[in-house]
Amino acid sequence: MGIFGRKNTDSTTAVATLPVDPALAALTGEYAIDPAHSSIGFTVRHAMVTNVRGGFAEHEGTLKLDGENPHASTASIDVTIASIDTGIADRDGHLRSGDFFDAEQFPLMTFRSTEAEQLGGDKYRITGDLTIKDVTKPLSIDLEFNGSATDPFGNERVGFEGSAEILRSDWGLTWNAALETGGVMVSDKVKLTFDISAIKAAA
């Protein structure tokens, strides 16, 4: 059945009980996201002709995995807006300003999961509430489970990677500038990317 359970489409019945895979059951526990080996990034179209990529250097979060009842697994992530990095200091400063994220007034972007489902194989979808600038909207993230391992320091790790697309205007990020040739400076559509390594907490 995988790490996350299949969505229950019938509210009158419980999620089907399937034989528990011992390997998955062993993954049950709380995990802390390892920011040194994880990344949360984005891609946005600039001037209609190219892509700008960036990410957030500071983030933290937890995963609660339930191998015996995968549908009960959850995720919680906090991202520090001021840590945004596109490789250009002036651009990063503009993104932190009131034109975009207003990092001083709204220092965090948060995600809290509300539902998880298996799409097939190691592919999953986790849905939750994404909050930016005090605006909360639902977001679904398609994920792939990359497996589990014990690192050389004895840490039990799990890995996921995934992506989602949003319209930034849905969260009040509406700044733009018109181009003389038509179109706008920054696209409304933004692709989010997640590459997560998480360490299991001690029992």
Coordinates of N, CA, C and O in Angstrom, one line a residue, residues 13 25 30 38 47 57 62 67 83 89 99 148 151 161 167 172-173 196-197:
T13 N -17.5 4.2 5.0 CA -16.7 3.0 5.3 C -15.3 3.4 5.7 O -14.8 4.4 5.3
A25 N 6.1 -1.0 7.9 CA 5.7 -0.9 9.3 C 6.9 -0.4 10.1 O 6.8 0.4 11.0
E30 N 8.2 9.5 13.8 CA 8.3 10.9 13.4 C 9.7 11.2 12.9 O 10.7 10.8 13.4
S38 N 18.2 18.7 2.0 CA 16.8 18.9 1.4 C 16.8 20.3 0.7 O 17.6 21.2 1.0
A47 N 10.1 37.7 -18.2 CA 10.1 38.4 -19.4 C 9.6 37.6 -20.6 O 9.9 37.9 -21.7
A57 N 16.7 28.9 1.6 CA 17.8 28.2 2.3 C 17.5 27.7 3.7 O 18.1 26.8 4.2
T62 N 8.4 18.4 9.9 CA 8.3 17.1 10.4 C 7.4 16.3 9.5 O 6.5 16.8 8.9
G67 N 3.3 3.3 9.0 CA 3.4 2.2 8.1 C 2.3 1.2 8.2 O 2.0 0.5 7.2
S83 N 15.0 33.9 3.6 CA 16.1 33.1 3.1 C 16.0 32.8 1.6 O 16.8 32.0 1.1
A89 N 21.4 39.4 -5.6 CA 21.0 40.0 -4.4 C 19.9 41.1 -4.6 O 19.0 41.1 -3.7
D99 N 6.4 44.4 -2.4 CA 5.9 44.1 -3.7 C 5.6 42.6 -3.9 O 4.7 42.3 -4.7
S148 N 14.3 4.3 1.8 CA 14.9 4.5 3.1 C 16.2 3.9 3.2 O 16.6 3.0 2.5
D151 N 22.2 6.0 7.3 CA 23.4 6.6 6.9 C 24.6 6.2 7.7 O 24.5 5.5 8.7
E161 N 10.8 13.2 -3.3 CA 10.9 14.4 -4.2 C 9.6 14.6 -4.9 O 8.8 13.6 -5.2
L167 N -0.7 29.4 -8.9 CA -0.8 30.7 -9.4 C -0.5 31.7 -8.3 O -1.2 31.7 -7.3
G172 N -2.0 36.5 -3.2 CA -1.8 37.9 -3.1 C -0.4 38.4 -3.7 O 0.0 39.5 -3.4
L173 N 0.3 37.6 -4.4 CA 1.6 38.0 -5.0 C 1.3 38.4 -6.4 O 1.4 37.7 -7.4
I196 N 13.3 16.1 -0.4 CA 13.3 16.0 1.0 C 14.0 14.8 1.5 O 13.8 13.7 1.1
S197 N 14.9 15.0 2.5 CA 15.5 13.9 3.2 C 15.2 14.2 4.7 O 15.4 15.3 5.2

